[in-house]
Coordinates of C-alpha atoms in Angstrom, one line a residue:
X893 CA -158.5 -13.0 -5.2
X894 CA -155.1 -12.4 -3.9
X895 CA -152.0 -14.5 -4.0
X896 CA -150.9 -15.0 -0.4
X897 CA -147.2 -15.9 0.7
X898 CA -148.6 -18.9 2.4
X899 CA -150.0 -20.3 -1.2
X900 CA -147.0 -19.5 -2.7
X901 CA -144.7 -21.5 -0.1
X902 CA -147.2 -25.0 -0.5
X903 CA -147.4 -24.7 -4.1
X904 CA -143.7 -24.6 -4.2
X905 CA -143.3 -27.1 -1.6
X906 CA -145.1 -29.7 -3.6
X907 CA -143.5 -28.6 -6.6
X908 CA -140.8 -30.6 -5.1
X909 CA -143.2 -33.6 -5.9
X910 CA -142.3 -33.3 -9.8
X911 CA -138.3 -32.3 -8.8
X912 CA -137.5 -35.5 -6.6
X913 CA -139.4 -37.6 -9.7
X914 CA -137.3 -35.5 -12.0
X915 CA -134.2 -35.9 -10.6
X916 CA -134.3 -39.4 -9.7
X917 CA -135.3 -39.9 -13.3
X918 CA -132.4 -37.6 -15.3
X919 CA -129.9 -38.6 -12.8
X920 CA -129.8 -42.0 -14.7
X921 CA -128.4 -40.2 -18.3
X922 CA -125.6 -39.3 -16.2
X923 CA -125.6 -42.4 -15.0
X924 CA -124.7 -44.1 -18.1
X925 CA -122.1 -41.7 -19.2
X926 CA -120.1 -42.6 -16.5
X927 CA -117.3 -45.5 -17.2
X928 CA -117.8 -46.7 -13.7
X929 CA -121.5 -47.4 -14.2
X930 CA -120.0 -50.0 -16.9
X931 CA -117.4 -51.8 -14.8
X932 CA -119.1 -52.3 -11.6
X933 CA -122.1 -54.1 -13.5
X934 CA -119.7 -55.8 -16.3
X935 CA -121.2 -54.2 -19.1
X936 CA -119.6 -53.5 -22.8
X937 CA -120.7 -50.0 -23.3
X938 CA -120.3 -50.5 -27.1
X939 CA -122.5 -53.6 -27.4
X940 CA -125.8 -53.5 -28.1
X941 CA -127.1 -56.2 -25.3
X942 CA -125.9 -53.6 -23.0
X943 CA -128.2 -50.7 -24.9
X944 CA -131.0 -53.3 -24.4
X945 CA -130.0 -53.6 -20.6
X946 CA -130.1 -49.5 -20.4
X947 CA -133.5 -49.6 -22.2
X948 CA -134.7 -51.7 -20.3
X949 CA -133.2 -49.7 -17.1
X950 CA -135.5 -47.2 -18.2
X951 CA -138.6 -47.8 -19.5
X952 CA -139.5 -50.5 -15.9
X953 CA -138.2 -46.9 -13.7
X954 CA -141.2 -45.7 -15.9
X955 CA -143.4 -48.8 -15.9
X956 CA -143.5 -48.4 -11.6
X957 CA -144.1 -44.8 -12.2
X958 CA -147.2 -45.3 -14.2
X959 CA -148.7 -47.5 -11.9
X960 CA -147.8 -45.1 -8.8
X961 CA -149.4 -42.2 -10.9
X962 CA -152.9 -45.4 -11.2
X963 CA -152.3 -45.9 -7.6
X964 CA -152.3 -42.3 -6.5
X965 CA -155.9 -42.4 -8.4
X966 CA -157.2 -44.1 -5.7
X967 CA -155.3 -43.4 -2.7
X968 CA -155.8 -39.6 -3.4
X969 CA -159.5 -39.9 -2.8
X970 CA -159.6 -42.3 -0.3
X971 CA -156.9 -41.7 1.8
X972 CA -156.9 -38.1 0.9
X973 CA -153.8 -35.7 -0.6
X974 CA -151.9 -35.3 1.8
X975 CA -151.4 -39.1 2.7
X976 CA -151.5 -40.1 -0.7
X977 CA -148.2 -37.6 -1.1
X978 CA -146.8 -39.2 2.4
X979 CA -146.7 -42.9 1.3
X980 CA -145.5 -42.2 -2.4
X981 CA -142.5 -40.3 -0.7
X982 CA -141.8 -43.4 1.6
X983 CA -142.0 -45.5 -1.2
X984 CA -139.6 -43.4 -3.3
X985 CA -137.0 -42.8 -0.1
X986 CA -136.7 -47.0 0.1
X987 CA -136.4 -47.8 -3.7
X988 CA -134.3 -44.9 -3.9
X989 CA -131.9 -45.9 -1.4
X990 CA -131.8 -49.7 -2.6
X991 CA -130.7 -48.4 -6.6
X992 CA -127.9 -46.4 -5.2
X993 CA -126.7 -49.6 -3.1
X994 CA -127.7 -52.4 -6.2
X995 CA -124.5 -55.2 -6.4
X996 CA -126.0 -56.3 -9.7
X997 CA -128.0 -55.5 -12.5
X998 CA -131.2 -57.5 -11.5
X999 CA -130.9 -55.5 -8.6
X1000 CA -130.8 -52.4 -9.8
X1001 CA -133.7 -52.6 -12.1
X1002 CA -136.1 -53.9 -9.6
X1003 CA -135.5 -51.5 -7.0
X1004 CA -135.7 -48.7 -10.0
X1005 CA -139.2 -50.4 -10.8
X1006 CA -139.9 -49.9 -7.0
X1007 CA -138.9 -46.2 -7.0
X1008 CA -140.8 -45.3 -10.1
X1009 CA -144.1 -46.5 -8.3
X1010 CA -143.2 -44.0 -5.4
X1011 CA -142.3 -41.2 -7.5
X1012 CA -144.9 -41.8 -10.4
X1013 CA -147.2 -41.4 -7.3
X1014 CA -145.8 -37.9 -5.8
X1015 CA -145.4 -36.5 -9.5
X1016 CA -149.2 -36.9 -10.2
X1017 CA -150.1 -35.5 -7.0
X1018 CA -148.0 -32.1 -7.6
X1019 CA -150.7 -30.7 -10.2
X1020 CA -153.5 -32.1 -8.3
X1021 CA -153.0 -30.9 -5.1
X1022 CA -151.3 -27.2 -6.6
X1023 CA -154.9 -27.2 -9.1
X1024 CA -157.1 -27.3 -5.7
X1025 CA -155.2 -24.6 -3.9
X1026 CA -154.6 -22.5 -6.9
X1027 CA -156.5 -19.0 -7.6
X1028 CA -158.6 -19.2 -11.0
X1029 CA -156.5 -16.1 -12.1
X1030 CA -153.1 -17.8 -11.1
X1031 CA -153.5 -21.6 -11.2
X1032 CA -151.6 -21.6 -14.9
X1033 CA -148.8 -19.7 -13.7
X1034 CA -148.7 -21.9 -10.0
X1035 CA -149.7 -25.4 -11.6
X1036 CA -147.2 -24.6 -14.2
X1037 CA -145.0 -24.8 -11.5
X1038 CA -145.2 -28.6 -11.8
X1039 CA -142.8 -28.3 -15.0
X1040 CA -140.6 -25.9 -13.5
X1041 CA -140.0 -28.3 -10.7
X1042 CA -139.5 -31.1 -13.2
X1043 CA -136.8 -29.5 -15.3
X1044 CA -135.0 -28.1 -12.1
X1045 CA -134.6 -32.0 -11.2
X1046 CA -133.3 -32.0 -14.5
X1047 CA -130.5 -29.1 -13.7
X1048 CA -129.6 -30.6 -10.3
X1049 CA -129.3 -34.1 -11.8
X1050 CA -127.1 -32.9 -14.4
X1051 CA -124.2 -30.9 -12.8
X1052 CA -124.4 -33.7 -9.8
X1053 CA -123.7 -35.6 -13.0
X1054 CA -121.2 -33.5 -14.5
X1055 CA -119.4 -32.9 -11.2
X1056 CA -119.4 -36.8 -10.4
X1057 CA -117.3 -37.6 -13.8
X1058 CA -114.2 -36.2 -11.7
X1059 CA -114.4 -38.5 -8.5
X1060 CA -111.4 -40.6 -8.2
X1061 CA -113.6 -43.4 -6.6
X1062 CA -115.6 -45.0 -10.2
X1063 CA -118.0 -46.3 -7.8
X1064 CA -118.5 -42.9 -6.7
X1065 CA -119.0 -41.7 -10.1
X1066 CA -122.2 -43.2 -10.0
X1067 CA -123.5 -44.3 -6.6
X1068 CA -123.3 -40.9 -5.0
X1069 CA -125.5 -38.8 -7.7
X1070 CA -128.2 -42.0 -7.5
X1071 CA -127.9 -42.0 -3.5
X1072 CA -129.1 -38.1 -3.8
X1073 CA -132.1 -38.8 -5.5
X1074 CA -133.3 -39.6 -1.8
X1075 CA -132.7 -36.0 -0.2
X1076 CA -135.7 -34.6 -1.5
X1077 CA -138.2 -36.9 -0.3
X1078 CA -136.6 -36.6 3.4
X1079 CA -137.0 -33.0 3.1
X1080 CA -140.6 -33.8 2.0
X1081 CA -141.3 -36.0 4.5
X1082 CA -139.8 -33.7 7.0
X1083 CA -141.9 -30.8 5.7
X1084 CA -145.2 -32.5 4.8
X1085 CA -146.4 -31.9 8.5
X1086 CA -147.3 -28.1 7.8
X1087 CA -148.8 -28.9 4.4
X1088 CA -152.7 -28.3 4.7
X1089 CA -155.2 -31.3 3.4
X1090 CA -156.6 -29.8 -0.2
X1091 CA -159.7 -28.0 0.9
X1092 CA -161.2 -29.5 -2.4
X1093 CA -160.8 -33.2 -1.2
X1094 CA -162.6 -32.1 2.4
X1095 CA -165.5 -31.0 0.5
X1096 CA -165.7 -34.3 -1.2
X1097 CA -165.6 -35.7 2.1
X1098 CA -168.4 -33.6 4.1
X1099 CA -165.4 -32.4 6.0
X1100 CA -167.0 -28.7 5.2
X1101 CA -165.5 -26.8 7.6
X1102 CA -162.3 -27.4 7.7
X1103 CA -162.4 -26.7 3.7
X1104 CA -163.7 -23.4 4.8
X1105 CA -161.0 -22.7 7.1
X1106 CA -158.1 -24.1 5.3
X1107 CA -159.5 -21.7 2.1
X1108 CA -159.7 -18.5 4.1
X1109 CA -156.2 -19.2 5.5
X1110 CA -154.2 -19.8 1.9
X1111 CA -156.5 -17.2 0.3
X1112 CA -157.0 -14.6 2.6
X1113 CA -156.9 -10.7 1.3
X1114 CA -155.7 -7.9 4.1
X1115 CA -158.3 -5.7 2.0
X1116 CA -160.7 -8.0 2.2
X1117 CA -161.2 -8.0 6.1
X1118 CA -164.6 -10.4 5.8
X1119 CA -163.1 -12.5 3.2
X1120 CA -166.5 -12.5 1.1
X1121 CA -163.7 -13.6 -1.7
X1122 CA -163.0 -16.6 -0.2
X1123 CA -166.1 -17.1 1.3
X1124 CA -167.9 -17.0 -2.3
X1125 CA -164.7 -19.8 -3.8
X1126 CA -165.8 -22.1 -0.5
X1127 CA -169.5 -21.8 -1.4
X1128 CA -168.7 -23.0 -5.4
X1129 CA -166.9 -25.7 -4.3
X1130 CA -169.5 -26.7 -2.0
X1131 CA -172.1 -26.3 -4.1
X1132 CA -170.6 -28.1 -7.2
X1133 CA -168.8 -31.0 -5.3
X1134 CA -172.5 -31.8 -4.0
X1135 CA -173.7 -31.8 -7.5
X1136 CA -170.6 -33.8 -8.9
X1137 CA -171.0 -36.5 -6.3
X1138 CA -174.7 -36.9 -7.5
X1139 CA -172.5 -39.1 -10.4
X1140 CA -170.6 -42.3 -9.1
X1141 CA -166.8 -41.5 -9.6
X1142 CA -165.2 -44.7 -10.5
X1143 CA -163.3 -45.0 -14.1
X1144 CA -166.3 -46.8 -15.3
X1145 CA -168.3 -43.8 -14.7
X1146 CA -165.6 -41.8 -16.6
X1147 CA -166.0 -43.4 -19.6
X1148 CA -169.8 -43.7 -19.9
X1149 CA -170.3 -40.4 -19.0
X1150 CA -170.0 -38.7 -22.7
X1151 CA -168.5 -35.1 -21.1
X1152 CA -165.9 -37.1 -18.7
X1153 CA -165.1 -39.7 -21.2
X1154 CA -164.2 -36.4 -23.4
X1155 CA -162.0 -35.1 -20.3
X1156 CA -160.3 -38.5 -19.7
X1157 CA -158.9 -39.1 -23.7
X1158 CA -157.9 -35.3 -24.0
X1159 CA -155.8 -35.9 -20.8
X1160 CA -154.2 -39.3 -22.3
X1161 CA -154.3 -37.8 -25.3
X1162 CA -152.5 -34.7 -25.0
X1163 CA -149.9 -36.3 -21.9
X1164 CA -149.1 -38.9 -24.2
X1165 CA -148.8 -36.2 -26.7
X1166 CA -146.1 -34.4 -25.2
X1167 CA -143.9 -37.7 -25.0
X1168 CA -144.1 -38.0 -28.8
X1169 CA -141.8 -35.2 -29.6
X1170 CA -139.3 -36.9 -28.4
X1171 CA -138.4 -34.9 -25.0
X1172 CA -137.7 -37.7 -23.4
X1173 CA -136.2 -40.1 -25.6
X1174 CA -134.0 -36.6 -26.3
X1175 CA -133.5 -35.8 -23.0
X1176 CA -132.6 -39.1 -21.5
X1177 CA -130.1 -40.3 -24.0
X1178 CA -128.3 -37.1 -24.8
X1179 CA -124.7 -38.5 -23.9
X1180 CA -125.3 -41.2 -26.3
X1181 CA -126.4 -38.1 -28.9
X1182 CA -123.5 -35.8 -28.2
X1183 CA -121.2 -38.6 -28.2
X1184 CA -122.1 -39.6 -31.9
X1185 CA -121.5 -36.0 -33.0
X1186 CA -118.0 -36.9 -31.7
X1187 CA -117.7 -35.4 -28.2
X1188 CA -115.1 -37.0 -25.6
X1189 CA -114.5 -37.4 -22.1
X1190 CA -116.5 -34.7 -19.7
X1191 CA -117.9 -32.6 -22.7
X1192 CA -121.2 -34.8 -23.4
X1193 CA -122.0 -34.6 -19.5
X1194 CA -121.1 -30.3 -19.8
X1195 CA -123.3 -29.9 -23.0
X1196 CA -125.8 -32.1 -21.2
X1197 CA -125.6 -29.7 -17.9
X1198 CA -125.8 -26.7 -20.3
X1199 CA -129.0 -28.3 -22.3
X1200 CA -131.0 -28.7 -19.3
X1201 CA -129.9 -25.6 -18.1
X1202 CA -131.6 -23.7 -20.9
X1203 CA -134.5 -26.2 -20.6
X1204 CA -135.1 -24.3 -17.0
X1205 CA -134.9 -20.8 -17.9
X1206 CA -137.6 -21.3 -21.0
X1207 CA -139.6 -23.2 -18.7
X1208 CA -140.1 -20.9 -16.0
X1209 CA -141.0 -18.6 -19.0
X1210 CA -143.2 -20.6 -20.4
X1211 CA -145.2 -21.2 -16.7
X1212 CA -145.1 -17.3 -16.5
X1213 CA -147.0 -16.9 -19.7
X1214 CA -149.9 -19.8 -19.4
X1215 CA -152.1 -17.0 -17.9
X1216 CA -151.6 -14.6 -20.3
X1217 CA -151.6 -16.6 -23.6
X1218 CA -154.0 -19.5 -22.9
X1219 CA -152.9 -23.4 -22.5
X1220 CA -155.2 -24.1 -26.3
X1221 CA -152.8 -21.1 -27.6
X1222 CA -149.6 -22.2 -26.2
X1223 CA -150.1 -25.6 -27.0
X1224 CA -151.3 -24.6 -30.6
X1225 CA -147.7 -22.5 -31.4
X1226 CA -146.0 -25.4 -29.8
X1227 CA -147.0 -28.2 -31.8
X1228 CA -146.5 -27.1 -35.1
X1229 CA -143.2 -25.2 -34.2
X1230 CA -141.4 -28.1 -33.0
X1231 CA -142.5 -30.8 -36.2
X1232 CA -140.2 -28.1 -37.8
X1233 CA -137.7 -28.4 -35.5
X1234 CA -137.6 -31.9 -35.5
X1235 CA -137.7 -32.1 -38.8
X1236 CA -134.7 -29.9 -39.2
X1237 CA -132.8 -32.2 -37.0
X1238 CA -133.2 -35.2 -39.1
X1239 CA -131.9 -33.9 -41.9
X1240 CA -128.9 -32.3 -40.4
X1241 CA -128.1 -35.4 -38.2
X1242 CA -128.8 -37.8 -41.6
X1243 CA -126.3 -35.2 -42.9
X1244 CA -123.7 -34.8 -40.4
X1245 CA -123.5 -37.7 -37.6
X1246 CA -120.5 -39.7 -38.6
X1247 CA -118.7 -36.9 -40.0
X1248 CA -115.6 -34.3 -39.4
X1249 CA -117.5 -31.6 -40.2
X1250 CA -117.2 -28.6 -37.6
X1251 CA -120.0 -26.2 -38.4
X1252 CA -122.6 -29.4 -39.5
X1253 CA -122.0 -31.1 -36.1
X1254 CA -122.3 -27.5 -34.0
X1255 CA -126.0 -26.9 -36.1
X1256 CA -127.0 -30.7 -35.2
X1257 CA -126.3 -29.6 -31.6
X1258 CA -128.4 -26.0 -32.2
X1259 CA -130.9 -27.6 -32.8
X1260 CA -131.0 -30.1 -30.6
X1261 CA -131.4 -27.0 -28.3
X1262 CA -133.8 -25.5 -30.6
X1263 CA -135.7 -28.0 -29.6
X1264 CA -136.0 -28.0 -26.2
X1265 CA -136.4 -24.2 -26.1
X1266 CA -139.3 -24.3 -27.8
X1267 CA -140.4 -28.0 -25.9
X1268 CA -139.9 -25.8 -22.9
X1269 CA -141.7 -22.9 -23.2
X1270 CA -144.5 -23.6 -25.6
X1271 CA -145.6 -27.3 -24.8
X1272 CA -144.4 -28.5 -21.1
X1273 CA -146.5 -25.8 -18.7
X1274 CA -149.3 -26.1 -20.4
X1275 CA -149.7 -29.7 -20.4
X1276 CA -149.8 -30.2 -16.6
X1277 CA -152.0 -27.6 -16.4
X1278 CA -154.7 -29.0 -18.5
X1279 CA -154.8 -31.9 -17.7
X1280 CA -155.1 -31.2 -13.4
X1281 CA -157.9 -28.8 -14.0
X1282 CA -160.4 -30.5 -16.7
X1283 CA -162.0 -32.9 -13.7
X1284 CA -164.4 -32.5 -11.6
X1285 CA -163.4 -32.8 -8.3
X1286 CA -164.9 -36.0 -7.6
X1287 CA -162.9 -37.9 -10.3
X1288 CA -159.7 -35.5 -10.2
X1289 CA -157.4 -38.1 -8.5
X1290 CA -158.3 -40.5 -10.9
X1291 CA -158.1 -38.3 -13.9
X1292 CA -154.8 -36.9 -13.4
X1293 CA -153.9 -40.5 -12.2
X1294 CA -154.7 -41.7 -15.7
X1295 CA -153.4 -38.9 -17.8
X1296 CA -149.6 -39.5 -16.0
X1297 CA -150.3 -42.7 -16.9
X1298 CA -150.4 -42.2 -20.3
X1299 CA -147.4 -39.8 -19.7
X1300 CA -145.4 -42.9 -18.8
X1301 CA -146.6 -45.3 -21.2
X1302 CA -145.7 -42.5 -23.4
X1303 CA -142.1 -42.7 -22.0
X1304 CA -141.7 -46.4 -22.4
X1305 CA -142.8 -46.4 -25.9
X1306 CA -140.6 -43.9 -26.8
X1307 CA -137.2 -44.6 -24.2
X1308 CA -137.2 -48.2 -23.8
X1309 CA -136.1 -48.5 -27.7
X1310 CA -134.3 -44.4 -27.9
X1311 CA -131.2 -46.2 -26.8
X1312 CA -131.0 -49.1 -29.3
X1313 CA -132.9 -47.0 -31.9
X1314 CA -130.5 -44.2 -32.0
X1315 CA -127.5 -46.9 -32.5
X1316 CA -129.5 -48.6 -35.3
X1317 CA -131.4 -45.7 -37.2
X1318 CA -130.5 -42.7 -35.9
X1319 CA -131.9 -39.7 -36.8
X1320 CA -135.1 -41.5 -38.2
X1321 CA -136.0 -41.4 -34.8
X1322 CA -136.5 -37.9 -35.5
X1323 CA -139.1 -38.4 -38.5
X1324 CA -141.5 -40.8 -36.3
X1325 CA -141.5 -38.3 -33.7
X1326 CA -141.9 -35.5 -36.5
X1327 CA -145.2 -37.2 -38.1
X1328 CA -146.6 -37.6 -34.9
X1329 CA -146.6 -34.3 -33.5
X1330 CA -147.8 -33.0 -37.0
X1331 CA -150.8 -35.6 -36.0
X1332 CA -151.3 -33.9 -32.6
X1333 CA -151.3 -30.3 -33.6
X1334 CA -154.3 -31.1 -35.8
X1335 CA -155.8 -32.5 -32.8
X1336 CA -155.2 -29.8 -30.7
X1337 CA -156.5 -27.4 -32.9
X1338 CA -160.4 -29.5 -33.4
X1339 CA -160.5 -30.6 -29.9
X1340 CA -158.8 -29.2 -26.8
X1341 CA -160.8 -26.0 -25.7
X1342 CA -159.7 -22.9 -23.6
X1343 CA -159.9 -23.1 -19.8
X1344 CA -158.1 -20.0 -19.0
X1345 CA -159.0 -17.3 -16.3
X1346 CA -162.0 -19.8 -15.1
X1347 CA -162.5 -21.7 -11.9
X1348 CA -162.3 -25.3 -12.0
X1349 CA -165.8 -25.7 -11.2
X1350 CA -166.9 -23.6 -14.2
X1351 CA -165.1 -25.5 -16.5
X1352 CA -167.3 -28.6 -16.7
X1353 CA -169.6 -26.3 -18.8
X1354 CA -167.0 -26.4 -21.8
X1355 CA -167.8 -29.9 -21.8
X1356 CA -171.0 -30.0 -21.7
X1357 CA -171.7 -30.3 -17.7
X1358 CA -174.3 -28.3 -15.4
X1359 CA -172.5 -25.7 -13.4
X1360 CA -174.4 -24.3 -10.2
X1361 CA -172.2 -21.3 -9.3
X1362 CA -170.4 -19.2 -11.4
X1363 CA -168.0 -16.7 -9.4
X1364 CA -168.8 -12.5 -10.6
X1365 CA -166.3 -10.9 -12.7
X1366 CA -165.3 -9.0 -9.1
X1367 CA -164.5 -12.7 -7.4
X1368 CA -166.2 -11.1 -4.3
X1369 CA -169.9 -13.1 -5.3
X1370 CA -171.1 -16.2 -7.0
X1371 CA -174.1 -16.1 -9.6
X1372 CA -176.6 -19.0 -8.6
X1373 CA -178.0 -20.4 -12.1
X1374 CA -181.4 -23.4 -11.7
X1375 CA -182.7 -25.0 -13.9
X1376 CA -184.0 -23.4 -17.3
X1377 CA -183.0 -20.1 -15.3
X1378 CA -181.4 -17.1 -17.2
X1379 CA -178.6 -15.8 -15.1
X1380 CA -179.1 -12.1 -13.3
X1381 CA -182.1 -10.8 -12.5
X1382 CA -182.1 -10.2 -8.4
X1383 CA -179.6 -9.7 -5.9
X1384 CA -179.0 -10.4 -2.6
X1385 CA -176.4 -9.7 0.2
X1386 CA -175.7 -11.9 2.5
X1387 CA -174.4 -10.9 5.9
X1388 CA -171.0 -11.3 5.6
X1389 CA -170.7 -9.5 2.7
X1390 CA -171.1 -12.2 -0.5
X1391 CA -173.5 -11.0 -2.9
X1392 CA -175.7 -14.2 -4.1
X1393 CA -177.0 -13.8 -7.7
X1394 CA -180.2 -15.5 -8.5
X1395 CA -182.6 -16.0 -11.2
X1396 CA -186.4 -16.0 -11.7

């Protein structure tokens, strides 16, 4: 099935779902390097009620975000994609615009809480709607995209950052970089007009033929002039949507079915995972980090610019390669691979921090980018792409919507005490986050199966569920399979071209 331009432009589109989250959310470890965040709210940047504050700061931006990811759950299948995306944007423009102008602290962390719900909504929707558009053959590389747009908010949001340390204004400083946090979701908003409804979600909704048409427009070959490919990926979603919908999907239903309850804890499981190396808790304080290795004035901001930068180029790597290696295998190398590196950075920052030493504080800041090499490329992709293709369609919303969920309970846990925790223990942070990945890799390896190169209505069979249609090996036919049936005995040819496979 062929990768058309118009896929690519839609799937990057709402890859700007995870950059405006991303942004909005990095922009504030800028935020609190600069000395005009401080004074304009009356905080000691030294004292720890003022960590507490910044913790606090955090984990409720995250708090809103989990319940916009909850929210989107519902609003995704009942208002559809599309609209879902529309009001989580609106949401996000208003908090967004609200932070930037706060006159007090109060202020500011409500109208954060407000934003995360907006933006927790549009980043779960990213994978979801980018799963349901995606060919079988590319969805790792194009739902992978989801992490590439993340860590590009992260880039933006640190050389706005880095550039906003030299205003002359302090209120500048840190008003300005907040304030831009809203330019994506205007551009959203401005673009969301051209963005087609998923034709997934109008199959769920007996809105049949306009799932047809929308598929044959963002999958249509040249060399395929009856498009019997897209005709045959139309005809398994049709087919299996009718069959999923046979089960109630509410989040009861999820976890008393046995094979979705197993689909909804791998996706907590292994989002919540992901937040337990530390990539956030990392990520969000590295001022605070590079400052304790004893870096002054603009250099913790540069080294932060410089860390996320390298954080983009493994990403986009690492989306590249989900295809080719498998999300079990990627995840598998990853795991293990960073407990080392973790582990490596306790001991040199239980070394080093506090110290003169030259070449001990230059390896604690190696490996600190060690770290989120290998984060990058072995563990991020892969993650969103599991988890937005593991549901059936008729509990997808809701199962991505839970699995970000966990994502930013993961973030709370782990941020809202990074800030204080870092002051207080330092680079035992490290360890806790060490054991625990050392805990997930043994996980990963008993439980989370391969879903590569299939079509996401193939792989309920991997957890145990019936599968109607299978696509051929061409992706020009589907292979009808009944009940007690052994597949491939007759063929037929239909007359536009799809061959039907049946059994006797």
């Amino acid at each position: 099935m062929a990768l058309t331009s118009f896929n690519i432009a839609i799937v990057a589109f709402v890859a700007l779902g995870s950059y405006t989250y991303a942004y909005a959310y990095a922009i504030f470890a800028t935020t609190i390097g600069q000395a005009g965040f401080y004074t304009s709210f009356g905080l000691d940047p030294t004292s720890e009620y003022t960590a507490s504050v910044i913790g606090a700061m955090s984990a409720l931006f995250a708090l809103g975000a989990g319940i916009g990811a909850i929210l989107q759950g519902w609003t995704g299948d009942y208002l559809g994609r599309k609209k879902s995306f529309i009001m989580g944007l609106i949401v996000s423009l208003i908090g967004g615009a609200l932070v930037a102008g706060s006159v007090n602290v109060p202020m500011f962390i409500v109208f954060r809480f407000v934003q995360g719900i907006g933006l927790g909504q549009c980043f779960a929707m990213s994978p979801l709607y980018i799963s349901e558009v995606a060919p079988p053959r590319r969805r790792g590389l194009l739902t992978g995209l989801t992490a590439s747009g993340l860590v590009s908010g992260y880039v933006t949001s640190a050389w706005v950052g880095y550039a906003a340390y030299f205003a002359k204004n302090v209120s500048v400083q840190w008003r300005l970089p907040l304030a831009i946090s809203c330019l994506a979701p205007l551009v959203l908003l401005c673009g969301i007009y051209w963005m087609p409804e998923s034709p997934r979600f109008l199959a769920l909704v007996n809105r049949n033929e306009e799932a047809w048409a929308i598929i044959k427009k963002i999958h249509h070959d040249p060399t395929d002039v009856d498009d019997v490919a897209a005709h045959a990926e139309y005809t398994q979603i049709c087919k299996q949507v009718e069959l999923d919908k046979e089960t109630e999907g509410g989040y009861i239903a999820m976890f008393s079915k046995p094979s979705w309850r197993k689909r909804s804890l791998l996706a907590v499981f292994i989002m919540f995972a992901t937040q337990s190396t530390g990539c956030l808790g990392i990520t969000t304080f590295q001022v605070i980090i590079y400052s304790s290795l004893g870096l002054k004035g603009p250099m913790p901001l540069l080294m932060y610019g410089v860390y996320v930068t390298v954080a983009a180029f493994f990403n986009f790597c690492g989306a590249a390669s989900v295809d080719k290696i498998g999300r079990r295998r990627q995840l598998l190398i990853g795991y293990p691979l960073i407990s080392v590196v973790l582990l490596i950075n306790a001991i040199l920052q239980k070394t080093y921090v506090g110290t003169t030493s030259t070449g001990g504080n230059a390896a604690c800041v190696l490996f600190i980018f060690l770290f989120i090499s290998v984060y990058s490329f072995f563990i991020d992709p892969p993650q969103f792409v599991f988890v937005s293709e593991i549901f059936p369609t008729n509990i997808r919303a809701k199962g991505i919507g839970l699995a970000f969920a966990a994502y930013f309970l993961g973030a709370i846990t782990y941020t809202a005490p990074a800030a204080v925790a870092f002051k207080n223990i330092g680079w035992k942070m490290y360890m806790v986050w060490f054991a625990v990945s050392i805990v997930s890799s043994v996980l990963i390896y008993f439980f989370i199966p391969e879903t590569k190169g299939l079509a996401l209505e193939e792989i309920g069979e991997l957890f145990g569920d019936k599968v109607v249609v299978h696509m051929t090996s061409d992706g020009r036919g589907i292979v009808e399979k009944g009940e007690g049936m052994i597949i491939d005995n007759e063929k037929e040819v239909s007359d536009n071209g799809l061959h039907v496979e049946t059994s006797n």
